[in-house]
C-alpha positions as MATLAB code, in Angstrom:
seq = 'XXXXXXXXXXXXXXXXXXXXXXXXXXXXXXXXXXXXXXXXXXXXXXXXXXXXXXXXXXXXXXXXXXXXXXXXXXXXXXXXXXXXXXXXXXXXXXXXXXXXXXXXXXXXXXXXXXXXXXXXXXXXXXXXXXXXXXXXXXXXXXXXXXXXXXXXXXXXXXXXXXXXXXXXXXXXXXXXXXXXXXXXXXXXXXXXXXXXXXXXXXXXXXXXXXXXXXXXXXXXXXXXXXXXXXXXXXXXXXXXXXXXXXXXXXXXXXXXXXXXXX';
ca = [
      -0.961   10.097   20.409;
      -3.972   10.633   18.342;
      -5.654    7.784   16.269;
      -3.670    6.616   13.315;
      -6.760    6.872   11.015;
     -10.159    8.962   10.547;
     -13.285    7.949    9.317;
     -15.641   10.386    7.597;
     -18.900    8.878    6.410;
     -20.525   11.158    3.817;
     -24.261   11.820    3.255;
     -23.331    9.889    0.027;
     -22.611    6.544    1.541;
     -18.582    6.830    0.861;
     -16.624    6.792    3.704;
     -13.196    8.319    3.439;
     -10.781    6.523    5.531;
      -7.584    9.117    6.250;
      -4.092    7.776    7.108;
      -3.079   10.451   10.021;
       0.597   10.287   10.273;
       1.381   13.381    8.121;
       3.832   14.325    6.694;
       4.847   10.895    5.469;
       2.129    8.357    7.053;
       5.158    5.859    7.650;
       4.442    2.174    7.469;
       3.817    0.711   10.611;
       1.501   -2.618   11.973;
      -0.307    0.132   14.010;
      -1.633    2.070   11.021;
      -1.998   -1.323    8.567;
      -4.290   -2.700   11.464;
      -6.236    0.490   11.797;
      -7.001    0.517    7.969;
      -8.338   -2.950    7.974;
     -10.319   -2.669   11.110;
     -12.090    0.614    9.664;
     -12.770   -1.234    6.401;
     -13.716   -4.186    8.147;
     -16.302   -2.155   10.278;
     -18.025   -1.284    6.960;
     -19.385   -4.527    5.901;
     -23.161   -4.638    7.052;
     -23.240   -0.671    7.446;
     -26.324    0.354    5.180;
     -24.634    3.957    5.880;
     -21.246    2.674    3.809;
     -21.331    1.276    0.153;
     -18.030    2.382   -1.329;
     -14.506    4.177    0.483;
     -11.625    5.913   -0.317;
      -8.197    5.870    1.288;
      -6.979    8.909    1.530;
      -3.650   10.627    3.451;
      -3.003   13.295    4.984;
       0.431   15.517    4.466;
       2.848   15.006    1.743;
       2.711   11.265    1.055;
       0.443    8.744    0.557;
       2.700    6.367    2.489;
       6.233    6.683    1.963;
       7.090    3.273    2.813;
       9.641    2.318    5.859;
      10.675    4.815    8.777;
      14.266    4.158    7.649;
      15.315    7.167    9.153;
      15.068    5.556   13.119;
      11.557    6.572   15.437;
       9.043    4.033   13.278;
       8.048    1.503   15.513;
       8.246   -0.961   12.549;
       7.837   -1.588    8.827;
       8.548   -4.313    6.098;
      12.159   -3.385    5.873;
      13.142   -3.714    9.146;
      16.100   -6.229   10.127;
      16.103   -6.320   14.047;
      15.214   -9.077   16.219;
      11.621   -7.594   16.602;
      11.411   -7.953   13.162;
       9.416  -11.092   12.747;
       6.270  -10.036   15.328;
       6.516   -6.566   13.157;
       5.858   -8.441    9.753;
       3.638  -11.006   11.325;
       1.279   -8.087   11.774;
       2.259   -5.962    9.068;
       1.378   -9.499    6.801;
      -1.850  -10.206    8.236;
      -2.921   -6.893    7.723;
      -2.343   -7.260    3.988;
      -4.395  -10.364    3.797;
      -7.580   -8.510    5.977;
      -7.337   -5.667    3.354;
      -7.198   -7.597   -0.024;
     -10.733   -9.676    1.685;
     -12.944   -6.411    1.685;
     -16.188   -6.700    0.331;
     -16.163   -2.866    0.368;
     -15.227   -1.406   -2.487;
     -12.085    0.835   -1.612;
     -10.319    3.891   -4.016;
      -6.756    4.778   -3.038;
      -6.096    8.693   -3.487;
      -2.528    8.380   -3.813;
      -1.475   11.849   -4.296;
       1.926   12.006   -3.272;
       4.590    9.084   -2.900;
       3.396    5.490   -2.752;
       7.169    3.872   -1.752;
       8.212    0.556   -0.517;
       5.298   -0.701    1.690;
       3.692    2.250    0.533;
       3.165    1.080   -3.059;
       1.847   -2.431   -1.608;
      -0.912   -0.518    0.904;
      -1.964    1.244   -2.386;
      -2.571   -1.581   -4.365;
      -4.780   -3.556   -1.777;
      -7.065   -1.184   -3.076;
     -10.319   -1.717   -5.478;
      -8.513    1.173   -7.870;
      -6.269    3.932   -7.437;
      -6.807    8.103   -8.460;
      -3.276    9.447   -8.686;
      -1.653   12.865  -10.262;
       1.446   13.457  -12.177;
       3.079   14.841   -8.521;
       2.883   11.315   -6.907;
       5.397    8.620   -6.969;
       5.021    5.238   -6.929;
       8.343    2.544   -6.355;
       9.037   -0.781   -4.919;
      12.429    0.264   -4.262;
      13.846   -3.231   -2.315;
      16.133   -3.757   -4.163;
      18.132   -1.128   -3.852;
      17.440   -1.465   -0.078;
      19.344   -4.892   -0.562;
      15.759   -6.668    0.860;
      13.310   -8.534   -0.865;
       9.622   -7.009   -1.376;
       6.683   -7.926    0.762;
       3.327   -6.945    1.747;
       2.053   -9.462   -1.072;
       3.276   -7.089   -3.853;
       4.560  -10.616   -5.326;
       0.914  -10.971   -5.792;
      -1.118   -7.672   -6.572;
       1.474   -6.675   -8.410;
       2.153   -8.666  -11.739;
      -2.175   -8.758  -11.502;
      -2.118   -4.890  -12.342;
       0.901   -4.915  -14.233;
       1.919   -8.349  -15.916;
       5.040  -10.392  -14.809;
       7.459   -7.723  -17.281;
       5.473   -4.853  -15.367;
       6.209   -6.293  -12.236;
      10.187   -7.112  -13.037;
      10.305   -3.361  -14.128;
       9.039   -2.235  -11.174;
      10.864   -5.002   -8.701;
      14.581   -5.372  -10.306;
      15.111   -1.658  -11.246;
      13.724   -0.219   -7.804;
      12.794    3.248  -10.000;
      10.633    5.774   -8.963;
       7.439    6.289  -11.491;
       5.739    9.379  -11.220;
       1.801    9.137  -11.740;
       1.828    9.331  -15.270;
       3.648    6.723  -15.954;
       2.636    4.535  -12.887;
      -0.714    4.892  -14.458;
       0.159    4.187  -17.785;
       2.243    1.206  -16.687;
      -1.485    0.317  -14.719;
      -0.188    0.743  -11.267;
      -3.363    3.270  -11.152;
      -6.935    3.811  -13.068;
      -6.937    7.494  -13.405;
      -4.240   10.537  -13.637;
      -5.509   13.664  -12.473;
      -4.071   17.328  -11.651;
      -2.655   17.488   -7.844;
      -5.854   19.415   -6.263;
      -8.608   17.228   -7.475;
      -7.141   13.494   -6.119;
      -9.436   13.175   -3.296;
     -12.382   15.050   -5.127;
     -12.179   12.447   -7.946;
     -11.694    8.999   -5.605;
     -14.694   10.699   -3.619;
     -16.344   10.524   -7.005;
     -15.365    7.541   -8.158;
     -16.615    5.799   -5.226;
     -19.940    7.771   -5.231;
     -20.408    6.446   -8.562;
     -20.546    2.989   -7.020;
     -22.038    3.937   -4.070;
     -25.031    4.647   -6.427;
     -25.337    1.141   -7.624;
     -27.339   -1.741   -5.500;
     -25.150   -2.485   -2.584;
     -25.686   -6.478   -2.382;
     -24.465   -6.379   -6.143;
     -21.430   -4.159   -5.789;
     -20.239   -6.244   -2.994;
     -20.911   -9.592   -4.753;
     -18.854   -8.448   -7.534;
     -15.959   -6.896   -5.771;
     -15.561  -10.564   -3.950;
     -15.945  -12.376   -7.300;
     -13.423  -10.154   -8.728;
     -10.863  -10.797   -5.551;
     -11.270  -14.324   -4.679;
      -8.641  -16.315   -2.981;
      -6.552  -13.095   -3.386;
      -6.345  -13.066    0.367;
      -5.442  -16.894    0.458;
      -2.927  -16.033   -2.245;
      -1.675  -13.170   -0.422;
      -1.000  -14.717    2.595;
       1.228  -17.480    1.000;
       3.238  -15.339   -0.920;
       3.693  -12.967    2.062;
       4.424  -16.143    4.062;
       7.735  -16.712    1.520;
       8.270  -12.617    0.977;
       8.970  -12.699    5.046;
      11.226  -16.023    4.956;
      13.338  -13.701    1.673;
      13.506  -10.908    3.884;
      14.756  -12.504    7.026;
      17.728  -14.165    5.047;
      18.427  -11.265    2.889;
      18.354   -8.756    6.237;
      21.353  -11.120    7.326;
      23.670   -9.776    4.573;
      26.368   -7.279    4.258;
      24.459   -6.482    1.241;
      21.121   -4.991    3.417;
      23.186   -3.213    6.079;
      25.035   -0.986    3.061;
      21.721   -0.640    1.231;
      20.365    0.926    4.943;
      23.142    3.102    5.195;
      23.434    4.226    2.289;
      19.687    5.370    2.554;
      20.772    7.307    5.286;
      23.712    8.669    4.222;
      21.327    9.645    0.759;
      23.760    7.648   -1.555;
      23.484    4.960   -3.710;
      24.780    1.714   -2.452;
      27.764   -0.309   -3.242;
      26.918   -3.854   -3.054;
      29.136   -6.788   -3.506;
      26.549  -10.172   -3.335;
      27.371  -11.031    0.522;
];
């Protein structure tokens, strides 16, 4: 199987980091760790000053594999399911400690774990095609990935209950309007504009850009690995309940699900 991520470093000094798991780059520890380690690689590169993350096929990152053939996301239940978010979980902390300056391109669906990934980033460049949800809840699950943290920062605590206890689906007008990204733009230009975006910093002294971006995340990795520490402890006891297995199947049957509180 090929690599689950590319690295192209531009004459620019932006690299663009591209998930390779097209059409929906499912969520998996494989392709968190790849992420970090490419982003992690950057730091001390005078070739890299500023990246985007970037996808290739339909989605950004739709989230779990809940379909069957992942090899493991935030949602999953089973009794390899603590080893899978161990990983998954430390991968969010690595990404929210990059002195790097990272852009999302999120121009198609951002769901579930999805929507988390996104948000590790610096900003985000989205269109009106994309889709952004946290949809758990209707999953019967509790959230993870530290969205309990880098969420309510983008959005505020009522952003982050609208976005947590309905489980809806914003497209990216109104994800960027509610602030879940910086900048709206038509379908074909995503990646042209995060390139730019991150040129635009790229320009700027490096030692400064990267003193800043830490200033302006500190602790957020500390903070993000408590809160993914209790996120994992919600979504072991909740992935015990009747209430999971119906939201799972229904998924899969493409229903809404009839829960009863067990």
């Amino acid at each position: 199987m090929s690599a689950p991520v590319t690295v192209d470093v531009r004459e620019d000094r932006v690299a663009v980091v591209e998930m390779r798991r097209p059409p929906h780059n499912f969520f998996s520890p494989e392709l968190v760790e790849a992420i970090a380690d490419a982003l992690e690689s950057f730091e001390g590169d005078p070739a890299v000053r500023a990246a985007v993350l970037a996808a290739e096929g339909r989605s950004f990152c739709a989230g779990a594999n809940l379909g069957g053939n992942g090899g493991g996301t935030d949602t999953d239940v089973g009794p390899t399911a603590t080893s899978v978010t161990a990983r998954l979980y430390e991968g969010a902390a690595r990404l929210c400690a990059v002195a790097t300056p990272v852009v999302a391109a999120v121009h198609g669906p951002a769901i579930g774990g999805g929507l988390g990934l996104a948000l590790t980033a610096s900003l985000r460049v989205t269109c009106k095609e994309a889709r952004f949800s946290a949809n758990f809840a209707k999953l019967g699950i509790h959230h993870g990935f530290g969205l309990t943290v880098t969420l309510p920062e983008l959005v505020g605590p009522s952003g982050a209950a609208l976005v947590l206890l309905t489980g809806r689906r914003f497209n990216g007008e109104e994800a960027t309007a509610l602030g879940l990204a910086d900048l709206c733009v038509p379908a074909d230009q995503v990646r042209a504009r995060a390139v730019a975006l991150a040129a635009e910093m790229a320009e700027n002294a490096p030692l400064a850009v990267q003193a800043i971006n830490r200033t302006l995340r500190a602790g957020l990795a500390d903070r993000v690995r408590a809160a993914t520490a209790h996120e994992a402890a919600e979504q072991a006891r909740l992935g015990a309940t009747d209430d999971a297995r119906e939201g799972l199947l229904a998924v899969s049957e493409r229903r809404s699900g009839s829960f009863t509180g067990t």
